[in-house]
Amino acid sequence: MTEDICLVENRGHVLIVTLNRPAQRNALNAALRQRLRDVFDDYEADPELRCAILTANGTAFCAGGDLKEMASEAVQIPPEEWSLLLSSKGHVIKPVIGAVNGFALAGGFRLVQDVDLCIAADTAVFGISEVKRGRGAPWAAPLIDLMSKRVMMELLITGEPMTAQRAYEVGFVNRVVPGDRLLDEALAVAETVASNAPLSVAAGKKLVEISTELGSSHAVAFANAVYEKVYRSDDAAEGPRAFAEKRQPVWTGR
């Protein structure tokens, strides 16, 4: 069944999404791509969910596109829906954490590129392998904001993967942990994010995106507008009130 290729589990305010095609190294066939869009659309729509984790079963995180499916369908230029992996809108407003358990290649690398934070097992590897298959990676353009020009160049023209440690050193990965601690570490980070005021978290993510697109000098005016909603929210009053009353805040996202 289509549902089995992508598993979902709620842990309080955290959603765990697990790619589940281990025999195919979690390759992104059409069914899995659609399932991911549906899952993350539901995540966005659920007010109880505040942070998501994307991980995978098996020894691979994701090998990229399903080459057998592409060959059977004589795919030349990838269809437009390939640009919509984690949402039917092409962008997830709520935070997503990648928990990369194995190799993330091609489209799998793209998934990691699209998440907000990345925690990797020490055995994980990351690569843009399209040049080894005569394919292209136009989706990699935003990498210039995630790593240096020369590291990006090396990935794109050699097709050789980099280790989790190297990915951490160049700023692509936030943390590297032993494989048996991967999900626990991702959950700890996700629960920390989910414990914070939802509007403040959303504004923080938006601020990073605006600053990336516009540069720091032009982003300030937009940032003030983004945070105005936060300052005027019920949660902005709840935070100081909870502190004064020596209790945990109860966020409403309003």
CSV table of C-alpha atoms in Angstrom, one decimal:
chain,number,residue,atom,x,y,z
A,1,MET,CA,0.0,0.0,0.0
A,2,THR,CA,1.1,3.6,-0.7
A,3,GLU,CA,0.8,4.4,3.0
A,4,ASP,CA,3.5,1.9,4.0
A,5,ILE,CA,6.2,3.6,2.0
A,6,CYS,CA,6.2,6.6,4.4
A,7,LEU,CA,5.5,6.1,8.0
A,8,VAL,CA,4.2,8.8,10.4
A,9,GLU,CA,4.2,9.0,14.2
A,10,ASN,CA,3.1,11.7,16.5
A,11,ARG,CA,5.2,12.3,19.7
A,12,GLY,CA,3.4,15.1,21.4
A,13,HIS,CA,3.9,18.2,19.3
A,14,VAL,CA,6.5,16.5,17.2
A,15,LEU,CA,5.8,14.5,13.9
A,16,ILE,CA,8.3,11.8,12.9
A,17,VAL,CA,8.2,11.0,9.2
A,18,THR,CA,10.1,7.9,8.1
A,19,LEU,CA,10.9,6.9,4.5
A,20,ASN,CA,10.1,3.2,4.3
A,21,ARG,CA,11.4,1.7,1.0
A,22,PRO,CA,14.6,0.2,2.5
A,23,ALA,CA,15.0,-2.5,-0.2
A,24,GLN,CA,15.1,0.3,-2.8
A,25,ARG,CA,17.3,2.5,-0.6
A,26,ASN,CA,14.3,4.7,-0.1
A,27,ALA,CA,14.5,5.9,-3.7
A,28,LEU,CA,11.9,8.6,-4.5
A,29,ASN,CA,9.4,7.1,-6.8
A,30,ALA,CA,6.3,8.9,-7.8
A,31,ALA,CA,4.2,7.3,-5.1
A,32,LEU,CA,6.7,8.3,-2.3
A,33,ARG,CA,7.0,11.8,-3.6
A,34,GLN,CA,3.2,12.2,-3.5
A,35,ARG,CA,3.0,10.6,-0.1
A,36,LEU,CA,5.6,13.1,1.3
A,37,ARG,CA,3.6,16.0,-0.1
A,38,ASP,CA,0.5,14.8,1.5
A,39,VAL,CA,2.2,14.1,4.9
A,40,PHE,CA,3.8,17.6,5.1
A,41,ASP,CA,0.6,19.3,3.9
A,42,ASP,CA,-1.2,17.6,6.8
A,43,TYR,CA,1.7,18.6,9.2
A,44,GLU,CA,1.2,22.2,8.2
A,45,ALA,CA,-2.5,22.1,8.7
A,46,ASP,CA,-2.4,20.5,12.2
A,47,PRO,CA,-2.1,23.2,14.9
A,48,GLU,CA,-0.9,20.6,17.5
A,49,LEU,CA,2.2,19.8,15.5
A,50,ARG,CA,5.1,22.2,15.9
A,51,CYS,CA,8.2,20.5,14.6
A,52,ALA,CA,8.8,17.5,12.2
A,53,ILE,CA,11.6,15.0,11.9
A,54,LEU,CA,12.4,13.4,8.5
A,55,THR,CA,14.4,10.1,8.7
A,56,ALA,CA,14.4,6.7,7.0
A,57,ASN,CA,14.5,3.0,7.6
A,58,GLY,CA,17.3,0.8,6.5
A,59,THR,CA,21.0,1.6,5.8
A,60,ALA,CA,20.2,4.5,3.4
A,61,PHE,CA,18.5,7.8,4.0
A,62,CYS,CA,17.6,8.2,0.3
A,63,ALA,CA,19.4,7.2,-2.9
A,64,GLY,CA,17.6,9.9,-4.9
A,65,GLY,CA,15.2,9.3,-7.7
A,66,ASP,CA,14.0,5.9,-8.6
A,67,LEU,CA,16.2,5.3,-11.7
A,68,LYS,CA,14.3,2.1,-12.7
A,69,GLU,CA,11.0,4.0,-12.7
A,70,MET,CA,12.7,6.8,-14.7
A,71,ALA,CA,14.1,4.4,-17.2
A,72,SER,CA,10.8,2.6,-17.7
A,73,GLU,CA,8.9,5.9,-18.2
A,74,ALA,CA,11.7,7.3,-20.4
A,75,VAL,CA,11.9,10.4,-18.2
A,76,GLN,CA,14.2,13.1,-19.8
A,77,ILE,CA,13.4,16.4,-18.0
A,78,PRO,CA,12.1,15.8,-14.5
A,79,PRO,CA,8.4,16.8,-14.1
A,80,GLU,CA,7.6,20.0,-12.3
A,81,GLU,CA,6.3,18.1,-9.3
A,82,TRP,CA,9.9,17.1,-8.5
A,83,SER,CA,10.4,20.7,-7.2
A,84,LEU,CA,7.6,20.0,-4.6
A,85,LEU,CA,9.1,17.3,-2.4
A,86,LEU,CA,8.0,18.4,1.1
A,87,SER,CA,4.9,20.3,0.3
A,88,SER,CA,2.4,20.7,-2.5
A,89,LYS,CA,3.2,24.5,-2.1
A,90,GLY,CA,7.0,23.9,-2.4
A,91,HIS,CA,7.7,25.3,1.0
A,92,VAL,CA,7.1,24.2,4.6
A,93,ILE,CA,6.4,27.0,7.0
A,94,LYS,CA,6.9,24.9,10.2
A,95,PRO,CA,10.4,23.7,11.0
A,96,VAL,CA,11.7,20.3,9.7
A,97,ILE,CA,14.7,18.5,11.1
A,98,GLY,CA,16.5,15.9,9.0
A,99,ALA,CA,17.8,12.8,10.8
A,100,VAL,CA,20.1,11.3,8.2
A,101,ASN,CA,20.8,7.7,9.0
A,102,GLY,CA,22.8,6.7,5.9
A,103,PHE,CA,23.8,8.0,2.5
A,104,ALA,CA,21.8,10.9,1.0
A,105,LEU,CA,22.5,11.1,-2.7
A,106,ALA,CA,21.0,13.2,-5.5
A,107,GLY,CA,17.3,13.6,-4.7
A,108,GLY,CA,18.2,12.4,-1.2
A,109,PHE,CA,20.7,15.2,-0.9
A,110,ARG,CA,17.9,17.5,-2.1
A,111,LEU,CA,15.7,16.4,0.8
A,112,VAL,CA,18.5,17.3,3.3
A,113,GLN,CA,19.0,20.6,1.5
A,114,ASP,CA,15.3,21.4,2.0
A,115,VAL,CA,15.1,20.8,5.8
A,116,ASP,CA,15.9,23.5,8.4
A,117,LEU,CA,18.3,21.6,10.6
A,118,CYS,CA,20.3,18.4,9.9
A,119,ILE,CA,21.5,15.8,12.4
A,120,ALA,CA,23.6,13.1,10.8
A,121,ALA,CA,24.7,9.6,11.9
A,122,ASP,CA,28.5,9.4,11.8
A,123,THR,CA,28.2,6.9,9.0
A,124,ALA,CA,26.1,9.1,6.8
A,125,VAL,CA,27.4,10.4,3.5
A,126,PHE,CA,26.1,13.2,1.3
A,127,GLY,CA,26.5,13.6,-2.5
A,128,ILE,CA,25.2,15.1,-5.7
A,129,SER,CA,25.8,12.2,-8.0
A,130,GLU,CA,23.9,13.3,-11.1
A,131,VAL,CA,27.0,13.9,-13.1
A,132,LYS,CA,27.7,10.2,-12.8
A,133,ARG,CA,24.4,9.3,-14.5
A,134,GLY,CA,24.3,12.1,-17.1
A,135,ARG,CA,21.6,13.9,-15.2
A,136,GLY,CA,21.4,17.4,-13.8
A,137,ALA,CA,20.9,19.1,-10.4
A,138,PRO,CA,19.3,22.6,-11.0
A,139,TRP,CA,17.7,22.2,-7.6
A,140,ALA,CA,21.2,22.6,-6.0
A,141,ALA,CA,21.3,26.4,-6.7
A,142,PRO,CA,20.4,27.4,-3.1
A,143,LEU,CA,23.4,25.5,-1.8
A,144,ILE,CA,25.5,28.6,-2.4
A,145,ASP,CA,23.8,29.9,0.8
A,146,LEU,CA,24.6,26.8,2.8
A,147,MET,CA,28.3,26.3,2.0
A,148,SER,CA,31.2,27.9,0.2
A,149,LYS,CA,31.4,28.2,-3.6
A,150,ARG,CA,34.3,25.8,-3.9
A,151,VAL,CA,32.7,23.1,-1.8
A,152,MET,CA,29.5,23.4,-3.8
A,153,MET,CA,31.6,23.2,-7.0
A,154,GLU,CA,33.4,20.1,-5.9
A,155,LEU,CA,30.1,18.3,-5.1
A,156,LEU,CA,28.6,19.2,-8.4
A,157,ILE,CA,31.4,18.5,-10.8
A,158,THR,CA,33.0,15.4,-9.2
A,159,GLY,CA,29.9,13.7,-8.0
A,160,GLU,CA,31.9,12.3,-5.1
A,161,PRO,CA,30.2,12.2,-1.7
A,162,MET,CA,31.4,13.8,1.5
A,163,THR,CA,31.3,12.2,4.9
A,164,ALA,CA,29.1,13.4,7.8
A,165,GLN,CA,32.1,14.9,9.5
A,166,ARG,CA,33.0,16.9,6.4
A,167,ALA,CA,29.4,18.0,5.9
A,168,TYR,CA,29.5,19.3,9.5
A,169,GLU,CA,32.8,21.1,8.9
A,170,VAL,CA,31.4,23.0,5.9
A,171,GLY,CA,28.2,23.9,7.7
A,172,PHE,CA,25.8,21.7,5.9
A,173,VAL,CA,25.1,19.5,9.0
A,174,ASN,CA,24.4,20.8,12.5
A,175,ARG,CA,25.4,17.8,14.5
A,176,VAL,CA,27.1,14.4,14.0
A,177,VAL,CA,26.2,11.6,16.4
A,178,PRO,CA,26.6,7.8,16.6
A,179,GLY,CA,23.9,6.0,14.6
A,180,ASP,CA,22.3,4.5,17.7
A,181,ARG,CA,21.7,8.0,19.1
A,182,LEU,CA,20.4,9.6,15.9
A,183,LEU,CA,16.7,9.6,16.6
A,184,ASP,CA,17.1,10.5,20.3
A,185,GLU,CA,19.2,13.5,19.4
A,186,ALA,CA,16.8,14.6,16.7
A,187,LEU,CA,13.9,14.2,19.1
A,188,ALA,CA,15.7,16.2,21.8
A,189,VAL,CA,16.2,19.1,19.3
A,190,ALA,CA,12.7,18.8,18.0
A,191,GLU,CA,11.1,18.9,21.4
A,192,THR,CA,13.2,22.0,22.3
A,193,VAL,CA,11.9,23.7,19.2
A,194,ALA,CA,8.3,22.5,19.9
A,195,SER,CA,8.5,23.9,23.4
A,196,ASN,CA,9.0,27.4,22.1
A,197,ALA,CA,6.4,29.9,21.1
A,198,PRO,CA,5.1,28.8,17.6
A,199,LEU,CA,4.8,32.3,16.2
A,200,SER,CA,8.3,33.2,17.4
A,201,VAL,CA,9.7,30.0,15.8
A,202,ALA,CA,7.9,30.7,12.5
A,203,ALA,CA,9.2,34.3,12.5
A,204,GLY,CA,12.8,33.1,13.2
A,205,LYS,CA,12.6,30.7,10.3
A,206,LYS,CA,11.2,33.5,8.1
A,207,LEU,CA,13.9,35.9,9.2
A,208,VAL,CA,16.7,33.5,8.1
A,209,GLU,CA,15.0,33.0,4.7
A,210,ILE,CA,14.5,36.8,4.2
A,211,SER,CA,18.1,37.5,5.2
A,212,THR,CA,19.4,34.9,2.8
A,213,GLU,CA,17.3,36.3,-0.1
A,214,LEU,CA,17.8,40.0,0.5
A,215,GLY,CA,21.0,40.3,2.4
A,216,SER,CA,21.2,41.7,6.0
A,217,SER,CA,20.9,45.4,5.2
A,218,HIS,CA,17.7,45.0,3.2
A,219,ALA,CA,16.2,42.4,5.5
A,220,VAL,CA,15.9,44.6,8.5
A,221,ALA,CA,12.8,46.4,7.4
A,222,PHE,CA,11.1,43.1,6.4
A,223,ALA,CA,12.1,41.5,9.7
A,224,ASN,CA,10.4,44.3,11.7
A,225,ALA,CA,7.2,43.5,9.8
A,226,VAL,CA,7.6,39.8,10.4
A,227,TYR,CA,8.0,40.2,14.1
A,228,GLU,CA,5.2,42.7,14.5
A,229,LYS,CA,2.7,39.9,14.6
A,230,VAL,CA,4.8,38.1,17.2
A,231,TYR,CA,4.9,41.2,19.5
A,232,ARG,CA,1.2,41.7,19.3
A,233,SER,CA,0.3,38.0,19.9
A,234,ASP,CA,-1.2,36.5,23.0
A,235,ASP,CA,1.9,34.4,23.4
A,236,ALA,CA,4.0,37.5,23.7
A,237,ALA,CA,2.1,38.3,26.9
A,238,GLU,CA,2.0,34.7,28.1
A,239,GLY,CA,5.8,34.2,28.0
A,240,PRO,CA,6.6,37.0,30.6
A,241,ARG,CA,3.5,36.1,32.6
A,242,ALA,CA,4.6,32.5,32.9
A,243,PHE,CA,8.1,33.5,33.9
A,244,ALA,CA,6.7,35.8,36.6
A,245,GLU,CA,4.4,33.0,37.9
A,246,LYS,CA,7.3,30.5,37.8
A,247,ARG,CA,5.5,28.0,35.5
A,248,GLN,CA,5.9,26.7,32.0
A,249,PRO,CA,4.2,28.9,29.3
A,250,VAL,CA,1.1,27.5,27.6
A,251,TRP,CA,1.4,28.6,23.9
A,252,THR,CA,-1.6,29.0,21.8
A,253,GLY,CA,0.0,30.2,18.6
A,254,ARG,CA,-2.1,33.3,18.7
